[in-house]
XYZ file of C-alpha atoms in Angstrom:
327
model
C 168.973 108.978 126.636
C 165.408 109.798 125.290
C 164.292 111.269 122.592
C 162.794 114.927 122.582
C 161.749 118.145 120.660
C 165.028 120.473 120.602
C 164.552 123.508 122.926
C 165.727 126.566 121.161
C 165.832 128.799 124.117
C 168.061 126.335 126.158
C 170.193 125.997 123.050
C 170.515 129.465 122.329
C 171.145 130.924 125.928
C 174.090 128.143 126.086
C 175.395 129.318 122.741
C 175.480 132.972 123.555
C 176.732 132.813 127.467
C 179.432 129.950 125.939
C 180.832 132.849 123.145
C 180.374 135.899 126.008
C 182.857 133.941 127.864
C 185.182 133.209 124.797
C 184.690 136.715 123.886
C 185.554 137.938 127.845
C 188.697 135.645 127.404
C 189.825 136.782 124.234
C 192.862 137.930 125.586
C 194.300 134.294 125.947
C 193.840 133.256 122.803
C 196.534 135.723 121.651
C 199.520 134.230 119.959
C 203.023 135.090 121.587
C 205.585 136.492 119.045
C 207.725 133.707 118.819
C 204.638 131.454 117.832
C 206.399 129.632 114.646
C 209.463 128.664 116.153
C 209.670 128.240 120.326
C 206.335 128.214 121.424
C 204.504 124.932 122.627
C 201.745 124.736 119.382
C 199.190 122.999 121.930
C 199.072 125.735 124.333
C 199.106 128.561 121.309
C 198.180 127.491 117.673
C 195.665 124.655 118.856
C 193.708 127.108 120.824
C 193.457 129.591 118.191
C 193.038 126.768 115.857
C 190.214 125.372 117.443
C 188.517 129.058 118.002
C 188.849 129.202 113.822
C 187.463 126.316 113.313
C 184.479 126.473 115.418
C 183.407 129.905 115.242
C 183.779 129.713 111.724
C 180.868 127.362 111.481
C 178.889 129.043 114.052
C 178.990 132.114 112.186
C 177.786 131.323 109.132
C 175.081 128.695 110.586
C 173.355 130.111 113.537
C 170.533 131.269 112.797
C 170.329 133.977 115.578
C 172.004 137.435 113.897
C 173.963 138.634 117.431
C 174.676 135.349 117.860
C 176.414 135.063 114.210
C 177.812 138.565 114.815
C 179.764 137.326 118.255
C 181.180 134.331 116.009
C 182.438 136.223 113.388
C 184.303 139.159 115.578
C 185.969 135.864 117.151
C 187.093 134.329 113.235
C 188.392 137.563 113.060
C 190.025 138.136 115.616
C 191.817 134.571 114.939
C 192.710 135.415 111.336
C 194.396 138.730 112.920
C 196.667 136.936 115.185
C 197.476 134.737 112.478
C 199.444 138.001 110.974
C 196.265 137.471 108.288
C 198.168 134.142 107.097
C 201.646 134.996 107.833
C 202.256 132.907 110.644
C 201.445 129.861 108.305
C 203.405 130.595 105.915
C 206.475 130.841 108.709
C 205.240 127.534 109.840
C 205.349 125.768 106.717
C 208.994 126.904 105.861
C 210.301 125.824 109.317
C 208.380 122.411 109.226
C 207.770 121.327 105.705
C 206.298 117.958 106.653
C 204.168 119.499 109.497
C 200.102 119.109 108.735
C 198.964 121.602 111.424
C 199.747 124.466 109.472
C 198.061 123.170 106.514
C 195.053 122.037 108.837
C 194.348 125.184 111.168
C 194.849 127.234 107.474
C 192.286 125.066 106.075
C 189.198 126.493 108.118
C 190.549 130.057 106.822
C 190.670 128.890 103.316
C 187.050 127.635 103.577
C 185.928 131.529 104.035
C 187.991 132.737 101.667
C 190.905 134.154 103.619
C 194.290 132.888 101.822
C 197.756 134.550 102.016
C 199.345 134.436 98.588
C 202.835 132.785 100.357
C 201.172 130.096 101.649
C 199.070 129.427 98.587
C 202.476 129.509 96.582
C 204.113 126.997 99.356
C 201.354 124.412 99.930
C 201.688 122.481 96.597
C 205.226 121.949 96.997
C 205.129 120.533 100.666
C 202.333 118.648 99.761
C 203.523 117.132 96.939
C 206.993 116.167 99.173
C 207.347 112.073 99.651
C 207.483 113.114 103.193
C 203.935 114.310 103.568
C 202.361 111.051 101.903
C 204.132 108.784 104.694
C 201.095 106.742 106.162
C 200.218 108.289 109.839
C 199.282 105.757 112.793
C 196.192 107.614 113.514
C 194.015 107.335 110.775
C 191.532 109.964 112.637
C 194.132 112.798 112.060
C 195.174 111.862 108.244
C 190.822 112.517 107.831
C 191.859 116.310 109.293
C 194.511 116.529 106.951
C 192.268 115.228 103.876
C 189.850 118.046 104.658
C 192.262 120.867 104.926
C 193.839 119.766 101.468
C 189.945 119.488 100.404
C 189.303 123.265 101.696
C 192.357 124.557 100.329
C 191.821 123.192 96.845
C 194.881 120.656 96.587
C 194.680 117.549 95.415
C 194.243 114.964 98.470
C 196.854 112.824 99.008
C 195.278 109.949 100.106
C 191.779 108.489 99.434
C 189.291 109.689 102.146
C 186.821 106.755 102.341
C 190.236 104.280 102.904
C 191.301 106.169 105.521
C 187.770 106.742 107.053
C 187.586 102.470 107.265
C 190.457 102.217 109.146
C 189.468 105.001 111.744
C 187.782 103.622 114.881
C 184.491 104.319 113.719
C 185.209 103.088 110.444
C 185.668 99.890 112.014
C 182.587 100.048 114.436
C 184.489 98.379 117.512
C 182.752 96.646 119.970
C 180.955 100.000 121.889
C 181.231 98.361 125.304
C 184.720 98.601 125.044
C 184.846 102.629 123.958
C 187.070 104.219 126.719
C 187.779 108.128 126.668
C 190.574 108.314 124.165
C 188.381 106.099 121.704
C 185.400 108.400 122.330
C 187.561 111.467 121.315
C 188.467 109.614 118.328
C 184.899 108.713 117.068
C 183.542 112.335 117.949
C 185.849 113.460 115.479
C 185.574 110.884 112.815
C 181.993 112.104 112.983
C 183.255 115.565 112.935
C 185.754 115.527 109.477
C 183.538 112.999 107.542
C 180.511 115.494 107.886
C 182.619 118.643 107.399
C 182.015 119.381 111.005
C 178.371 118.936 110.682
C 177.685 120.919 107.431
C 177.475 118.040 105.483
C 175.270 115.149 107.259
C 174.164 113.433 104.392
C 177.970 111.580 104.513
C 176.854 109.487 107.013
C 175.909 105.990 105.846
C 172.569 104.486 107.159
C 174.898 101.871 108.611
C 177.176 104.216 110.642
C 173.885 106.285 111.538
C 172.484 103.581 112.784
C 175.329 102.170 114.765
C 175.740 105.705 116.519
C 172.141 106.076 117.148
C 171.999 102.402 119.121
C 175.091 103.617 120.780
C 175.345 106.925 122.004
C 172.774 107.325 124.403
C 174.744 104.676 126.598
C 177.704 106.579 125.938
C 176.351 109.854 126.411
C 175.156 108.769 130.315
C 178.932 107.084 131.102
C 180.330 110.219 130.515
C 177.092 112.736 132.110
C 177.841 110.238 135.040
C 181.263 111.236 135.130
C 180.690 114.873 134.290
C 183.406 115.285 131.277
C 181.499 117.866 130.053
C 184.095 118.135 127.047
C 183.206 114.841 125.872
C 179.430 115.273 126.855
C 179.450 118.362 124.375
C 181.051 116.531 121.363
C 178.703 113.170 121.736
C 176.007 116.085 121.804
C 177.341 117.785 118.648
C 177.686 113.925 117.186
C 173.863 113.187 117.919
C 173.133 116.897 116.135
C 175.062 115.365 112.893
C 172.891 112.139 113.063
C 169.848 112.264 110.429
C 166.555 113.580 112.556
C 169.099 115.083 114.959
C 167.773 113.643 118.169
C 167.749 115.560 121.076
C 168.244 114.655 124.573
C 166.381 117.737 126.539
C 167.789 115.526 129.959
C 171.539 115.939 129.012
C 171.340 119.094 127.026
C 169.664 120.361 130.461
C 172.681 119.142 132.652
C 175.198 120.364 130.266
C 173.285 124.084 130.433
C 173.701 123.304 134.299
C 177.420 122.944 134.368
C 177.949 126.480 132.528
C 178.895 128.988 135.071
C 177.332 132.250 135.481
C 180.014 133.893 133.210
C 179.389 131.664 130.299
C 182.441 129.067 131.041
C 182.062 125.306 131.033
C 184.571 123.175 132.749
C 186.176 120.437 131.436
C 185.293 118.354 134.199
C 182.553 119.164 136.879
C 184.633 116.973 139.163
C 187.033 119.781 140.296
C 186.616 123.493 141.066
C 187.760 126.209 138.297
C 191.007 128.076 139.225
C 191.025 131.522 140.328
C 194.055 132.494 137.990
C 192.365 133.678 134.876
C 194.794 132.199 132.947
C 194.837 128.972 133.996
C 190.651 129.268 133.926
C 190.855 129.525 130.332
C 192.994 126.463 129.784
C 190.550 124.647 131.919
C 187.525 125.938 129.921
C 188.460 127.160 126.521
C 187.580 123.913 124.836
C 184.426 122.733 126.292
C 183.028 126.157 125.980
C 183.660 126.255 122.310
C 182.805 122.573 121.529
C 178.971 123.714 124.177
C 178.610 126.652 121.369
C 179.144 124.229 118.673
C 177.234 121.457 119.955
C 174.672 123.997 120.729
C 174.728 125.486 117.215
C 174.278 122.445 115.390
C 170.966 121.418 117.631
C 169.589 124.570 116.873
C 170.333 124.396 112.920
C 169.022 120.973 113.113
C 165.878 121.469 114.734
C 165.326 124.226 112.429
C 165.729 122.104 109.335
C 163.804 118.805 110.550
C 161.899 117.817 113.194
C 164.030 116.276 115.961
C 163.404 112.719 116.456
C 164.070 109.744 118.879
C 167.814 107.860 118.949
C 165.949 105.070 118.473
C 163.694 106.031 115.843
C 164.321 105.841 111.924
C 167.436 107.536 109.971
C 165.578 109.889 107.282
C 168.733 112.008 105.439
C 169.099 115.490 106.765
C 170.811 117.897 104.527
C 173.253 120.129 106.421
C 173.602 123.891 105.695
C 176.726 124.277 103.833
C 178.651 127.349 104.482
C 192.394 122.336 111.526
C 193.471 120.980 114.233
C 196.532 121.329 115.606
C 199.086 118.467 116.572
C 196.822 117.582 119.304
C 193.328 116.989 118.723
C 190.598 119.046 118.836
């Protein structure tokens, strides 16, 4: 992976095409009437939570007004689908120990969208002894702690202590990183930097570790054509000081984007003809592509893009949920 100057035209095209596809497929994000009771959260709440998390950032940070407007429409749609927050009150009443309602609600609360019943419930439920039970997935705990911060609650654990136990916090042997661990590392970065809003939270040691090993990881999953993970790794690169930019990797990701704007999770299998199946196969990787493109674009506006092998001068990010499965 070689460093290079960001290509605003390519990035804007990729982000715009992705948002266009998401708007075209918006009906498949709609929540069923039983979303709070019998529906599978991985097929209902997870997509809507991911849509909210990532379009919220794009809507407040992308330099192009028309792309911000497209993201704003999608974010507003996601809020309406939750009954303007009523869904979260139902979920919390039904599962007081569950964290995913709070994680998704946090994305809306960060933008000032709040629901009175939820605001009354969360101080009580997050104070329960069962809420404070240690979770095996420390990356997931970071997501919960971020949600508590966004909503204005006292954090139930120390963020730094939890981060130290994550895959990235332990800085594991990079040559042994498998696919699952790689997704964990990307999310450690996202939670630490609040999805790229505050890049300064990456310590010089962590930034140097990522700067050194990202090229190898990225090349590995470019070879596998796992575009979902490629997009997340490119987003991580955009969170680093100096925002290293790989023109070849971005061209390959852009080349994986279909004419309609959808990005398949993997290039190894044909996209399903059925629209609902195509949505499930592409929505996350398409969202991630729009997110990564936005981070790379805003980083290039804020500072000169530098090579991964270069130094680590601090760059401030712009300030403006996840369900049971990782975003």
